[in-house]
XYZ file of C-alpha atoms in Angstrom:
83
model
C 121.696 106.320 -11.158
C 125.239 106.363 -10.737
C 128.172 104.319 -9.033
C 125.761 102.212 -7.126
C 127.376 103.231 -3.675
C 125.270 104.047 -0.957
C 124.435 107.664 -0.297
C 127.437 109.071 1.666
C 129.691 106.208 1.038
C 132.158 105.920 -1.587
C 131.949 102.991 -4.001
C 134.536 100.175 -3.629
C 136.799 99.553 -6.661
C 137.066 95.733 -7.535
C 141.072 96.099 -7.811
C 141.512 98.060 -4.733
C 141.769 96.337 -1.458
C 140.296 97.803 1.625
C 141.834 99.316 4.420
C 143.310 96.718 7.035
C 143.112 93.889 4.467
C 146.286 93.427 2.969
C 147.977 90.073 4.290
C 151.312 88.625 5.106
C 151.853 87.267 1.835
C 151.168 90.494 0.129
C 153.607 92.093 2.212
C 156.227 89.910 1.874
C 155.636 89.859 -2.113
C 156.068 93.385 -2.212
C 159.076 93.340 0.072
C 160.497 90.756 -2.271
C 159.803 92.723 -5.167
C 161.469 95.849 -3.753
C 164.280 94.066 -2.844
C 164.899 92.504 -6.380
C 164.411 96.014 -7.869
C 166.981 97.877 -5.271
C 169.353 95.099 -3.984
C 171.737 97.997 -2.883
C 169.270 99.947 -1.122
C 170.256 101.129 2.334
C 169.829 104.136 4.624
C 171.901 107.349 4.074
C 171.191 108.618 7.572
C 173.910 107.551 10.292
C 172.232 105.987 13.152
C 173.069 103.330 15.877
C 169.198 102.570 17.165
C 165.684 103.174 16.533
C 165.783 106.398 18.407
C 168.270 108.085 16.592
C 167.101 107.040 13.321
C 163.650 108.569 14.033
C 165.179 111.884 15.068
C 167.585 112.201 12.012
C 164.444 111.180 9.754
C 162.741 113.946 11.280
C 165.693 116.308 10.725
C 165.867 114.855 7.152
C 162.741 116.497 6.236
C 164.051 120.012 6.924
C 167.538 119.774 5.282
C 169.841 117.226 3.637
C 171.000 113.782 4.884
C 174.567 114.977 4.592
C 173.891 118.018 6.877
C 171.797 115.671 9.312
C 174.847 113.453 9.566
C 177.040 116.288 10.691
C 174.731 117.564 13.006
C 173.689 114.284 14.968
C 176.894 113.288 16.438
C 176.769 116.011 18.999
C 173.074 115.740 19.495
C 173.225 112.432 20.154
C 176.275 113.039 22.425
C 174.331 115.424 24.336
C 171.274 113.376 24.150
C 171.537 110.041 24.046
C 168.278 108.580 24.817
C 164.642 110.208 24.406
C 164.062 110.397 28.369
């Protein structure tokens, strides 16, 4: 006796969606709720494109956003593209 799960497989909770089953409406609702709760949210990392944002985000895991914003202008001047 137990949770009713098959041996070796976890039981699914009735309130927990399975992976990959979140639809567009749920995503839109979540996004709308976040925008309503944080209407002035913005990215502190200075960037001009997706490449710069990815690099700045990786760097920000190691130091502060202020330090990243000081270092990235010279970095991106020397290495403006991923290639």
